[in-house]
CSV table of C-alpha atoms and ligand atoms in Angstrom, one decimal:
chain,number,residue,atom,x,y,z
A,1,MET,CA,17.0,-19.8,31.6
A,2,HIS,CA,17.2,-21.7,35.4
A,3,VAL,CA,18.8,-24.8,33.4
A,4,LEU,CA,21.5,-23.0,32.3
A,5,GLU,CA,22.3,-21.1,35.2
A,6,GLN,CA,22.4,-24.2,37.4
A,7,ALA,CA,24.8,-25.5,35.6
A,8,GLY,CA,26.6,-22.4,35.6
A,9,TYR,CA,26.1,-20.5,32.3
A,10,GLU,CA,25.4,-16.8,31.8
A,11,VAL,CA,22.1,-16.1,30.1
A,12,TYR,CA,20.3,-13.4,28.4
A,13,ILE,CA,16.9,-12.7,27.1
A,14,VAL,CA,18.3,-10.9,23.7
A,15,GLY,CA,16.7,-9.5,20.6
A,16,GLY,CA,12.7,-8.8,19.5
A,17,ALA,CA,11.4,-9.8,23.5
A,18,VAL,CA,13.4,-7.2,24.6
A,19,ARG,CA,12.8,-4.8,22.1
A,20,ASP,CA,8.7,-5.4,22.1
A,21,PHE,CA,8.5,-5.2,26.2
A,22,LEU,CA,10.4,-1.9,26.0
A,23,CYS,CA,8.3,-0.4,23.6
A,24,GLU,CA,4.7,-2.5,25.6
A,25,ARG,CA,4.1,-4.7,22.1
A,26,THR,CA,3.4,-8.2,22.8
A,27,ILE,CA,6.1,-10.8,22.7
A,28,HIS,CA,5.7,-13.3,20.6
A,29,ASP,CA,8.5,-15.3,21.4
A,30,TYR,CA,11.9,-15.0,23.0
A,31,ASP,CA,15.4,-15.8,22.0
A,32,LEU,CA,18.3,-16.3,24.6
A,33,THR,CA,22.0,-15.6,24.1
A,34,THR,CA,24.5,-17.9,26.5
A,35,ASN,CA,28.0,-18.4,27.0
A,36,ALA,CA,27.3,-22.1,27.1
A,37,SER,CA,28.7,-24.0,24.0
A,38,PRO,CA,26.5,-25.8,21.4
A,39,ALA,CA,27.6,-29.1,22.9
A,40,GLU,CA,27.0,-27.8,26.2
A,41,MET,CA,23.6,-26.7,25.4
A,42,GLN,CA,22.4,-30.3,23.9
A,43,GLU,CA,23.8,-31.9,27.2
A,44,LEU,CA,21.8,-29.7,29.3
A,45,PHE,CA,18.5,-30.0,27.1
A,46,ARG,CA,19.0,-33.4,26.2
A,47,ASP,CA,15.5,-34.6,28.2
A,48,TYR,CA,13.8,-31.8,26.6
A,49,GLN,CA,12.1,-32.0,22.9
A,50,THR,CA,14.9,-29.6,21.0
A,51,ASN,CA,15.6,-28.7,17.1
A,52,THR,CA,19.2,-29.2,16.6
A,53,GLN,CA,19.2,-27.5,12.4
A,54,GLY,CA,21.1,-24.4,13.4
A,55,LEU,CA,23.5,-25.9,15.9
A,56,LYS,CA,26.3,-25.5,13.8
A,57,HIS,CA,25.5,-21.8,14.0
A,58,GLY,CA,25.2,-22.1,17.6
A,59,THR,CA,21.4,-21.9,17.8
A,60,LEU,CA,19.3,-24.7,19.8
A,61,GLY,CA,15.7,-24.7,19.6
A,62,VAL,CA,13.8,-26.0,22.8
A,63,ILE,CA,10.4,-26.6,22.7
A,64,LEU,CA,8.8,-25.6,26.3
A,65,GLN,CA,5.4,-25.8,27.1
A,66,GLY,CA,4.8,-26.1,23.5
A,67,ARG,CA,6.5,-22.8,22.5
A,68,LYS,CA,9.8,-23.1,20.7
A,69,THR,CA,12.6,-20.8,22.5
A,70,GLU,CA,16.0,-20.4,20.5
A,71,ILE,CA,19.1,-20.4,22.6
A,72,THR,CA,22.2,-19.2,20.6
A,73,THR,CA,25.8,-19.5,22.2
A,74,TYR,CA,27.6,-16.1,22.0
A,75,ARG,CA,28.9,-15.5,18.5
A,76,GLN,CA,31.1,-13.1,16.4
A,77,ASP,CA,30.6,-13.1,12.6
A,78,ASN,CA,33.8,-12.5,10.9
A,79,SER,CA,34.0,-13.0,7.7
A,80,TYR,CA,30.8,-13.2,5.1
A,81,THR,CA,30.9,-14.8,1.8
A,82,ASP,CA,27.8,-15.0,0.3
A,83,HIS,CA,26.4,-11.6,1.7
A,84,ARG,CA,23.8,-13.7,4.0
A,85,HIS,CA,26.0,-16.2,6.1
A,86,PRO,CA,29.3,-16.1,7.8
A,87,GLY,CA,31.7,-17.8,6.6
A,88,ASN,CA,33.2,-18.8,9.6
A,89,VAL,CA,31.5,-19.2,13.2
A,90,ILE,CA,33.3,-17.5,16.2
A,91,PHE,CA,32.0,-18.5,19.7
A,92,THR,CA,32.6,-16.0,22.2
A,93,ARG,CA,32.4,-15.5,25.9
A,94,SER,CA,31.5,-11.7,25.9
A,95,VAL,CA,28.1,-10.8,25.3
A,96,GLN,CA,29.1,-7.7,24.3
A,97,GLU,CA,30.5,-9.3,21.5
A,98,ASP,CA,27.5,-11.1,20.9
A,99,CYS,CA,25.7,-7.7,21.0
A,100,ALA,CA,27.6,-6.2,18.2
A,101,ARG,CA,26.9,-9.2,15.8
A,102,ARG,CA,23.3,-8.4,15.7
A,103,ASP,CA,21.5,-6.3,13.0
A,104,PHE,CA,20.0,-3.2,15.0
A,105,THR,CA,20.4,-1.2,17.9
A,106,ILE,CA,17.1,-1.9,19.0
A,107,ASN,CA,17.7,-5.5,19.0
A,108,ALA,CA,20.9,-5.6,20.5
A,109,MET,CA,19.9,-5.4,23.7
A,110,VAL,CA,20.0,-7.9,26.5
A,111,TYR,CA,17.8,-8.5,29.6
A,112,HIS,CA,18.3,-10.7,32.8
A,113,PRO,CA,15.7,-10.4,35.5
A,114,ASP,CA,18.4,-9.8,38.1
A,115,THR,CA,20.7,-7.3,36.1
A,116,GLY,CA,18.0,-5.8,34.1
A,117,ILE,CA,18.6,-4.4,30.7
A,118,GLN,CA,22.2,-4.1,29.1
A,119,ASP,CA,22.3,-1.7,26.2
A,120,PHE,CA,25.9,-1.6,24.4
A,121,PHE,CA,24.8,0.6,21.3
A,122,GLY,CA,22.2,2.8,22.1
A,123,GLY,CA,19.2,0.9,21.6
A,124,ILE,CA,17.3,2.2,24.6
A,125,GLN,CA,17.7,5.8,23.2
A,126,ASP,CA,16.7,4.7,19.9
A,127,LEU,CA,13.4,2.7,20.9
A,128,ASP,CA,12.7,6.3,22.3
A,129,ASN,CA,13.4,8.0,19.4
A,130,GLN,CA,11.7,5.6,17.6
A,131,ILE,CA,14.8,4.5,14.9
A,132,ILE,CA,15.8,1.9,13.1
A,133,ARG,CA,20.6,2.1,12.9
A,134,THR,CA,22.8,-0.8,12.2
A,135,VAL,CA,24.8,-1.3,15.0
A,136,GLY,CA,28.3,-0.3,13.5
A,137,ASP,CA,29.1,1.2,9.9
A,138,PRO,CA,25.6,0.1,8.0
A,139,ALA,CA,27.4,-0.1,4.1
A,140,GLN,CA,29.2,-2.7,5.8
A,141,ARG,CA,26.7,-4.5,7.9
A,142,PHE,CA,24.4,-4.6,4.8
A,143,GLU,CA,27.0,-6.1,2.7
A,144,GLU,CA,27.7,-8.5,5.0
A,145,ASP,CA,24.2,-9.8,5.2
A,146,ALA,CA,21.9,-8.4,2.5
A,147,LEU,CA,18.9,-9.6,4.4
A,148,ARG,CA,19.1,-6.7,6.7
A,149,ILE,CA,18.0,-4.1,4.4
A,150,MET,CA,14.5,-5.9,4.0
A,151,ARG,CA,14.5,-6.3,8.1
A,152,ALA,CA,15.5,-2.7,8.1
A,153,ILE,CA,12.1,-1.9,6.3
A,154,ARG,CA,10.2,-4.5,7.6
A,155,PHE,CA,10.8,-3.2,11.4
A,156,SER,CA,9.9,0.6,10.1
A,157,ALA,CA,6.8,-0.8,8.9
A,158,GLU,CA,5.8,-3.0,12.1
A,159,LEU,CA,7.0,-0.3,14.5
A,160,GLY,CA,6.2,2.9,12.4
A,161,PHE,CA,9.9,4.0,13.1
A,162,THR,CA,11.9,6.2,10.8
A,163,ILE,CA,15.2,5.0,9.5
A,164,GLU,CA,18.3,6.8,10.8
A,165,PRO,CA,20.2,9.0,7.7
A,166,ALA,CA,23.1,6.9,7.6
A,167,THR,CA,21.7,3.7,7.4
A,168,ASP,CA,18.8,4.6,4.9
A,169,THR,CA,21.6,6.0,2.5
A,170,ALA,CA,23.2,2.6,3.1
A,171,ILE,CA,20.0,0.7,2.2
A,172,PHE,CA,19.4,2.3,-1.1
A,173,GLN,CA,23.4,2.0,-2.3
A,174,LYS,CA,23.1,-1.8,-1.2
A,175,LYS,CA,19.7,-2.7,-2.3
A,176,GLU,CA,21.1,-4.5,-5.7
A,177,ASP,CA,22.7,-7.3,-3.3
A,178,LEU,CA,19.3,-8.4,-2.5
A,179,ARG,CA,19.8,-10.6,-5.6
A,180,TYR,CA,22.1,-12.8,-3.4
A,181,ILE,CA,19.3,-13.7,-1.1
A,182,ALA,CA,16.8,-16.6,-1.4
A,183,VAL,CA,13.5,-15.8,-2.4
A,184,GLU,CA,12.0,-17.7,0.4
A,185,ARG,CA,14.0,-15.2,2.8
A,186,LEU,CA,12.4,-12.0,1.0
A,187,GLN,CA,9.1,-13.1,0.4
A,188,GLU,CA,8.9,-13.6,4.6
A,189,GLU,CA,10.1,-9.9,4.8
A,190,LEU,CA,7.4,-8.7,2.0
A,191,ILE,CA,4.7,-10.7,3.3
A,192,ARG,CA,5.2,-8.8,7.0
A,193,ILE,CA,6.0,-5.4,5.4
A,194,LEU,CA,2.9,-5.7,3.5
A,195,GLY,CA,1.0,-7.0,6.6
A,196,ALA,CA,2.4,-3.9,8.7
A,197,GLN,CA,0.2,-1.2,10.2
A,198,HIS,CA,3.0,1.2,8.5
A,199,GLY,CA,3.1,-0.9,5.5
A,200,THR,CA,2.1,1.4,2.9
A,201,GLU,CA,4.1,4.5,3.8
A,202,VAL,CA,7.0,2.1,3.8
A,203,ILE,CA,6.8,0.8,0.7
A,204,SER,CA,5.8,4.2,-1.0
A,205,ARG,CA,9.2,4.8,0.3
A,206,TYR,CA,11.4,1.7,-0.3
A,207,LEU,CA,9.8,0.9,-3.7
A,208,PRO,CA,13.3,1.0,-5.5
A,209,VAL,CA,14.4,-1.3,-3.3
A,210,LEU,CA,11.7,-3.9,-3.5
A,211,GLN,CA,11.6,-3.4,-7.4
A,212,VAL,CA,15.2,-5.2,-7.0
A,213,PHE,CA,13.3,-8.3,-6.9
A,214,LEU,CA,10.1,-7.0,-7.9
A,215,PRO,CA,11.1,-4.7,-11.1
A,216,GLU,CA,7.4,-5.2,-12.6
A,217,ILE,CA,5.8,-3.1,-10.0
A,218,ALA,CA,6.4,0.8,-11.7
A,219,ALA,CA,5.0,2.6,-8.9
A,220,VAL,CA,2.6,2.5,-5.7
A,221,PRO,CA,-1.1,3.0,-7.2
A,222,GLU,CA,-2.6,5.8,-4.8
A,223,GLN,CA,-5.5,3.0,-3.8
A,224,ILE,CA,-3.4,0.8,-1.8
A,225,ARG,CA,-3.5,3.9,0.9
A,226,THR,CA,-7.1,3.0,1.8
A,227,LEU,CA,-6.9,-0.7,1.8
A,228,PRO,CA,-6.7,-3.0,5.0
A,229,ALA,CA,-3.5,-4.0,6.0
A,230,VAL,CA,-4.3,-7.6,4.3
A,231,PRO,CA,-0.9,-9.1,2.3
A,232,GLU,CA,-2.7,-10.3,0.0
A,233,MET,CA,-5.0,-7.2,-0.9
A,234,ARG,CA,-2.4,-4.9,-0.7
A,235,MET,CA,-0.2,-7.5,-3.1
A,236,ALA,CA,-3.3,-7.3,-5.6
A,237,ALA,CA,-3.1,-3.6,-5.4
A,238,LEU,CA,0.6,-3.2,-6.1
A,239,LEU,CA,0.2,-5.9,-9.2
A,240,SER,CA,-2.7,-4.1,-10.7
A,241,ALA,CA,-1.1,-2.0,-13.4
A,242,VAL,CA,1.1,-5.0,-14.1
A,243,PRO,CA,-0.3,-7.1,-17.5
A,244,GLU,CA,-2.5,-9.3,-16.2
A,245,ALA,CA,-0.8,-12.3,-17.9
A,246,SER,CA,2.6,-11.6,-16.2
A,247,VAL,CA,0.8,-11.5,-12.4
A,248,HIS,CA,0.3,-15.2,-12.0
A,249,GLY,CA,4.5,-15.5,-12.9
A,250,ILE,CA,5.5,-13.0,-10.8
A,251,LEU,CA,3.9,-14.6,-7.4
A,252,THR,CA,4.5,-18.0,-8.0
A,253,ARG,CA,8.3,-16.7,-8.7
A,254,MET,CA,8.4,-15.1,-5.4
A,255,LYS,CA,7.5,-18.8,-3.9
A,256,PHE,CA,3.7,-17.2,-2.2
A,257,SER,CA,1.7,-20.0,-1.0
A,258,ARG,CA,-1.0,-21.5,-3.3
A,259,GLU,CA,-3.8,-19.7,-1.9
A,260,PHE,CA,-2.2,-16.1,-1.6
A,261,CYS,CA,-1.3,-16.4,-5.1
A,262,ALA,CA,-4.9,-17.4,-5.7
A,263,HIS,CA,-6.8,-14.9,-3.6
A,264,THR,CA,-4.4,-12.3,-4.9
A,265,GLU,CA,-5.2,-13.2,-8.7
A,266,GLU,CA,-8.8,-13.0,-8.0
A,267,MET,CA,-8.9,-9.8,-6.6
A,268,ILE,CA,-7.2,-8.6,-9.6
A,269,GLN,CA,-9.3,-10.1,-12.0
A,270,SER,CA,-12.4,-8.5,-9.8
A,271,LEU,CA,-11.5,-5.3,-10.9
A,272,ALA,CA,-12.5,-5.9,-14.4
A,273,MET,CA,-15.8,-7.6,-13.6
A,274,PRO,CA,-18.8,-5.8,-13.4
A,275,LEU,CA,-20.6,-5.3,-10.3
A,276,LYS,CA,-23.7,-3.9,-10.5
A,277,ASN,CA,-26.6,-6.0,-9.6
A,278,ARG,CA,-27.5,-9.8,-8.2
A,279,THR,CA,-26.4,-11.3,-11.6
A,280,ASP,CA,-23.1,-9.7,-11.5
A,281,LEU,CA,-22.8,-10.9,-8.2
A,282,LYS,CA,-23.5,-14.3,-8.9
A,283,TYR,CA,-21.1,-14.5,-11.6
A,284,MET,CA,-18.3,-13.3,-9.1
A,285,LEU,CA,-19.3,-15.7,-6.8
A,286,ASN,CA,-19.3,-18.6,-8.9
A,287,ARG,CA,-15.7,-17.4,-10.8
A,288,MET,CA,-14.0,-16.8,-7.0
A,289,ARG,CA,-13.1,-18.1,-3.7
A,290,THR,CA,-11.6,-15.5,-2.2
A,291,PRO,CA,-14.0,-14.2,0.5
A,292,PHE,CA,-16.5,-11.6,-1.1
A,293,GLY,CA,-16.2,-9.1,1.6
A,294,ASP,CA,-12.7,-9.0,0.3
A,295,LEU,CA,-13.2,-9.0,-3.3
A,296,LEU,CA,-15.8,-6.1,-2.1
A,297,THR,CA,-13.4,-3.9,0.0
A,298,PHE,CA,-10.7,-4.7,-2.7
A,299,LYS,CA,-13.2,-3.5,-5.7
A,300,SER,CA,-14.6,-0.8,-3.9
A,301,ALA,CA,-11.2,1.1,-3.5
A,302,PHE,CA,-10.3,1.2,-7.4
A,303,ASP,CA,-14.2,2.0,-8.4
A,304,HIS,CA,-16.0,4.6,-6.3
A,305,SER,CA,-19.2,3.8,-8.2
A,306,ILE,CA,-19.6,0.4,-6.5
A,307,GLN,CA,-22.2,0.8,-3.9
A,308,LYS,CA,-21.0,-1.7,-1.2
A,309,SER,CA,-23.2,-1.9,1.6
A,310,ARG,CA,-26.2,-2.8,-1.1
A,311,MET,CA,-24.1,-5.2,-2.6
A,312,MET,CA,-23.3,-6.5,1.2
A,313,ALA,CA,-27.0,-6.7,1.4
A,314,LEU,CA,-27.5,-8.5,-1.7
A,315,TYR,CA,-24.8,-11.1,-1.0
A,316,GLY,CA,-26.3,-11.7,2.4
A,317,ASP,CA,-29.5,-12.2,0.3
A,318,ILE,CA,-28.1,-14.6,-2.0
A,319,GLN,CA,-27.1,-16.8,0.6
A,320,ASN,CA,-30.2,-16.7,2.9
A,321,MET,CA,-32.5,-17.3,-0.4
A,322,GLY,CA,-29.9,-20.0,-1.5
A,323,ASP,CA,-29.7,-18.7,-5.1
A,324,CYS,CA,-27.6,-21.1,-6.9
A,325,TYR,CA,-24.3,-20.0,-8.2
A,326,ARG,CA,-22.1,-23.1,-8.0
A,327,LEU,CA,-21.9,-26.0,-10.0
A,328,LYS,CA,-22.5,-28.3,-7.2
A,329,ASP,CA,-25.8,-26.6,-5.7
A,330,LEU,CA,-27.2,-27.1,-9.8
A,331,LYS,CA,-30.0,-30.0,-9.2
A,332,ILE,CA,-28.5,-32.1,-12.3
A,333,ASN,CA,-25.5,-33.4,-12.2
A,334,GLY,CA,-22.7,-35.1,-13.6
A,335,GLU,CA,-24.4,-38.7,-14.3
A,336,ASP,CA,-27.8,-37.1,-15.3
A,337,MET,CA,-25.9,-35.4,-18.2
A,338,ILE,CA,-24.5,-39.0,-19.0
A,339,ARG,CA,-27.7,-40.5,-18.9
A,340,ILE,CA,-28.7,-37.7,-21.9
A,341,GLY,CA,-25.9,-38.7,-24.0
A,342,PHE,CA,-23.1,-36.2,-22.8
A,343,ARG,CA,-19.6,-37.2,-22.7
A,344,ASN,CA,-15.8,-36.5,-21.4
A,345,GLN,CA,-15.5,-32.7,-21.3
A,346,GLU,CA,-18.7,-31.7,-22.8
A,347,ILE,CA,-20.3,-32.8,-19.2
A,348,GLY,CA,-18.6,-29.7,-17.4
A,349,LYS,CA,-18.8,-27.3,-20.3
A,350,ALA,CA,-22.7,-28.4,-20.7
A,351,LEU,CA,-23.3,-27.7,-16.7
A,352,GLN,CA,-21.8,-24.3,-17.2
A,353,VAL,CA,-24.0,-23.3,-19.9
A,354,ILE,CA,-26.7,-24.5,-17.5
A,355,LEU,CA,-25.6,-22.7,-14.2
A,356,GLU,CA,-25.2,-19.5,-16.4
A,357,GLN,CA,-28.8,-19.9,-17.2
A,358,VAL,CA,-29.8,-20.1,-13.9
A,359,ILE,CA,-27.4,-17.5,-12.4
A,360,GLU,CA,-29.3,-15.2,-14.8
A,361,GLY,CA,-32.9,-16.2,-13.7
A,362,LYS,CA,-33.7,-17.8,-16.8
A,363,LEU,CA,-34.0,-20.8,-15.8
A,364,LEU,CA,-35.1,-22.7,-12.3
A,365,ASN,CA,-32.9,-25.0,-10.8
A,366,GLU,CA,-35.1,-27.9,-10.5
A,367,LYS,CA,-34.1,-31.2,-11.6
A,368,THR,CA,-37.9,-31.5,-14.1
A,369,SER,CA,-36.6,-28.0,-16.2
A,370,LEU,CA,-33.0,-28.7,-16.3
A,371,THR,CA,-32.9,-32.0,-17.5
A,372,ALA,CA,-35.3,-30.5,-20.3
A,373,TYR,CA,-33.1,-27.6,-21.0
A,374,ALA,CA,-30.1,-30.2,-21.2
A,375,GLU,CA,-32.0,-32.6,-23.6
A,376,ASP,CA,-32.8,-29.6,-25.8
A,377,LEU,CA,-29.1,-28.6,-25.5
A,378,PHE,CA,-28.0,-31.9,-26.6
A,379,HIS,CA,-30.4,-32.3,-29.6
A,380,SER,CA,-29.9,-29.1,-30.6
A,381,GLY,CA,-26.0,-30.1,-32.0
A,382,TYR,CA,-24.7,-28.2,-28.6
A,383,THR,CA,-21.6,-30.8,-28.6
A,384,ASP,CA,-21.2,-30.6,-32.5
A,385,LYS,CA,-19.6,-27.0,-32.0
A,386,LEU,CA,-17.4,-27.8,-29.1
B,1,LIG,P1,10.4,-10.8,15.4
B,1,LIG,O1,10.4,-11.9,16.3
B,1,LIG,O2,9.3,-9.6,15.5
B,1,LIG,O3,11.0,-11.1,13.7
B,1,LIG,P2,13.3,-10.3,15.9
B,1,LIG,O4,14.3,-9.1,16.2
B,1,LIG,O5,13.4,-11.3,17.4
B,1,LIG,O6,11.9,-9.9,15.6
B,1,LIG,P3,14.6,-12.5,14.8
B,1,LIG,O7,14.7,-12.9,13.3
B,1,LIG,O8,13.7,-13.4,15.4
B,1,LIG,O9,13.9,-11.1,15.0
B,1,LIG,O10,15.5,-12.7,15.4
B,1,LIG,C1,16.4,-12.5,16.9
B,1,LIG,C2,17.4,-11.9,17.0
B,1,LIG,O11,18.3,-12.1,16.2
B,1,LIG,C3,17.2,-10.3,16.0
B,1,LIG,O12,16.6,-9.2,17.5
B,1,LIG,C4,18.5,-9.9,15.8
B,1,LIG,O13,19.3,-9.6,17.3
B,1,LIG,C5,19.2,-10.9,15.6
B,1,LIG,N1,19.2,-11.4,14.1
B,1,LIG,C6,18.3,-11.8,13.6
B,1,LIG,N2,18.7,-11.9,12.4
B,1,LIG,C7,19.8,-11.1,12.1
B,1,LIG,C8,20.7,-10.7,10.9
B,1,LIG,N3,20.1,-11.3,9.5
B,1,LIG,N4,21.7,-9.9,11.2
B,1,LIG,C9,22.2,-9.8,12.3
B,1,LIG,N5,21.4,-9.8,13.7
B,1,LIG,C10,20.0,-10.7,13.5
B,2,LIG,MG1,12.4,-13.2,17.6
């Protein structure tokens, strides 16, 4: 702000930082708005580390003390051509016009240390009443940019605010326009909804909106209410009634990260696995990479017969006793198997058979007994059956 003002420009803090400051939430980044043009900003910040990707839309990213601050030239967004991006960006000299193009009243306030808050659209009142309301006609604002539909729902989930009736009606009326939005953007908002404090209530209320891009989810299972606000867990709950064969396809279509997909899928798979004793637990640890505590929390929400604290204690004991439940902990390895005579894929398959014997406590995890068992397996014609 100092750099811009020294050069004679106006600059304000805008958007999320002002909103979060007013409702005493932690501010995680700052967005600034200024009457300096993109070229003028670039010149002023030439000695700083910057990101110029958004410059044609008026946004310069400036890295200050390792944190990115986005500075955007006052903008008026007139015609929207694709339900997402303004067809032509018009820069303006008026901060009020810049606020008018912003999505919600609570996001359309500016702050300056010398002049305080400027609130052109009743943002403070809506914050006080915990209401999310578009700036201007909601149907028109959602038609311009359908991502705002997801943002409204996301802010409602994060802040616990109610969506104002006309805005709410327009959400349902315009929800089909979400088809124009890139899946990456939908996914980002969805993850934030899933991880939000008020996520489950909001997901139930706005399920028809999410169904536009997730038609496979027919209903919100009641178990979701007892789960912690962990996106993977809530996503797994939403997909728990979907045929298991379709789950992976849905998650990859939404372009969730590899890790997100793996954890979500494993939680769903865990529902079909028994979990009553030490052997069951070791089979689960053998098959899954998701932290056991998460699997247990998830599974217990769906199956009340699970003895949660007993299973957690057993898990601790398995770790302390060094029970073997992974191939890498087995005291026999691929080279040993080759020496015995196993070849190619036979090696992994036979090792898994041996591991399962160890998991079930039918075989000790020590070299001589494992080798003897492997030799028996080889000479019993096991490989012929593969
Ligand atoms: P958070 O950072 O918590 O996501 P935020 O409100 O700062 O919340 P940003 O995506 O960082 O959200 O956007 C900064 C500001 O830009 C918003 O507060 C809003 O004023 C405006 N804005 C962002 N996206 C849109 C949009 N799709 N339509 C209109 N205005 C938007
Ligand atoms: Mg922000």
